[in-house]
Amino acid sequence: LATAGKLRMQDIWNDMIVLKDGSARAVLEIDPVCLAGYTDQEQRLLANRYAEFLNGLTTPIQVLIKSRLLDLPGYLSDVETRAMKQENANLKSALGDYREFLTKLVPLSEYGVMRRDFYIVVPYELPTEKAAGGPGLFSFLRPKQVGDEIRASGSKRQRLKTGLDAITDEVKQGFERVGLRVRKLPSIELIRLFVNVYHPSASDKDHEELFADADLLTVND
């Protein structure tokens, strides 16, 4: 989505990213699983299912792992609040022990506590359209002009979304069969993701201000 520091996006529309070359991307957020909580046999089963899923993919995907330093005071406060509201005595005790563990661990860590978010980027582009007996309809256009053509044509943009949704659902179901929880990011969360990547110091309240003057990105929901 970025090349040599330049964003290749043209629009974020209806939960998909439209690039300047006329192709589109959907982003899935994955909740990871801790394999340490499974037996050796269960781990092998999950690994085999994941391998089968990857081997059966009919479209390329991109795996994106985003790491950032965790706001520990806020996180510890959240854990404490959840523990106070927990009615199950065992879970309440476990949350308390977890909070105490993190409190003791942080001073020993040189880099602090990192949070990792996992995403899957799913690409799609419309099949090449050919004029009767001639070359592809868009063959004479530069990539940006192709994107402009897609943007200007409601029917082409809807076909782009329909095709992307079909492939995204296929990828999502594959991950779910492995036992992972998957969620497709809506438009507003796609914006937040890019803001956090390119403006990591910005808070949520800054999002609208940051994108108010951005003429390379238009949100149409």
Short mmCIF file of N, CA and C in Angstrom, two decimals, residues 5 14 21 23 39 48 50 56 61-62 69 76 90 117 128 140 152 156 166 187 213 219:
data_model
loop_
_atom_site.label_atom_id
_atom_site.label_comp_id
_atom_site.label_asym_id
_atom_site.label_seq_id
_atom_site.Cartn_x
_atom_site.Cartn_y
_atom_site.Cartn_z
N GLY A 5 7.82 5.50 0.39
CA GLY A 5 7.28 6.53 1.27
C GLY A 5 6.01 7.19 0.79
N ASN A 14 -16.48 1.86 1.54
CA ASN A 14 -17.29 0.69 1.85
C ASN A 14 -16.43 -0.49 2.33
N ASP A 21 -4.05 2.19 -8.90
CA ASP A 21 -4.00 1.38 -10.11
C ASP A 21 -5.31 0.66 -10.39
N SER A 23 -6.91 -1.48 -8.38
CA SER A 23 -7.11 -2.70 -7.58
C SER A 23 -7.61 -2.32 -6.19
N THR A 39 -1.90 -29.10 23.93
CA THR A 39 -1.04 -30.27 24.01
C THR A 39 -0.23 -30.39 22.71
N ASN A 48 -1.10 -28.57 11.06
CA ASN A 48 -1.49 -29.26 9.83
C ASN A 48 -2.67 -28.57 9.15
N TYR A 50 -3.43 -25.44 9.37
CA TYR A 50 -2.96 -24.17 8.83
C TYR A 50 -2.21 -24.40 7.52
N GLY A 56 -4.17 -24.52 0.05
CA GLY A 56 -5.41 -24.45 -0.72
C GLY A 56 -5.81 -23.06 -1.14
N ILE A 61 -2.01 -13.58 -0.36
CA ILE A 61 -2.36 -12.75 0.79
C ILE A 61 -1.07 -12.20 1.38
N GLN A 62 -1.21 -11.13 2.15
CA GLN A 62 -0.07 -10.54 2.84
C GLN A 62 -0.33 -10.61 4.33
N LEU A 69 4.68 -0.38 21.51
CA LEU A 69 4.87 -0.41 22.96
C LEU A 69 3.53 -0.25 23.65
N LEU A 76 -2.77 -1.96 32.87
CA LEU A 76 -2.89 -2.49 34.23
C LEU A 76 -4.18 -2.01 34.90
N ASN A 90 -12.19 -17.70 40.76
CA ASN A 90 -10.95 -18.19 40.16
C ASN A 90 -10.41 -17.23 39.11
N ASP A 117 -0.25 -6.79 16.86
CA ASP A 117 -1.53 -6.96 16.17
C ASP A 117 -1.27 -7.65 14.84
N THR A 128 -9.15 -8.18 -16.73
CA THR A 128 -8.89 -7.25 -17.83
C THR A 128 -10.07 -7.22 -18.78
N PHE A 140 -4.08 1.50 -22.35
CA PHE A 140 -3.43 2.73 -22.76
C PHE A 140 -3.40 3.77 -21.63
N ALA A 152 -14.67 6.80 -10.85
CA ALA A 152 -15.76 7.55 -11.48
C ALA A 152 -16.94 6.66 -11.85
N LYS A 156 -18.39 -0.17 -11.91
CA LYS A 156 -17.09 -0.83 -11.81
C LYS A 156 -16.64 -0.93 -10.36
N ALA A 166 -16.00 -11.61 -2.13
CA ALA A 166 -16.06 -13.06 -2.33
C ALA A 166 -14.74 -13.71 -1.92
N SER A 187 -14.40 0.71 7.34
CA SER A 187 -13.70 1.89 6.83
C SER A 187 -13.05 2.71 7.93
N ASP A 213 -7.47 17.40 5.67
CA ASP A 213 -6.83 18.05 4.52
C ASP A 213 -6.14 17.07 3.59
N VAL A 219 -13.23 9.17 2.07
CA VAL A 219 -14.04 8.13 2.67
C VAL A 219 -15.47 8.34 2.23
#
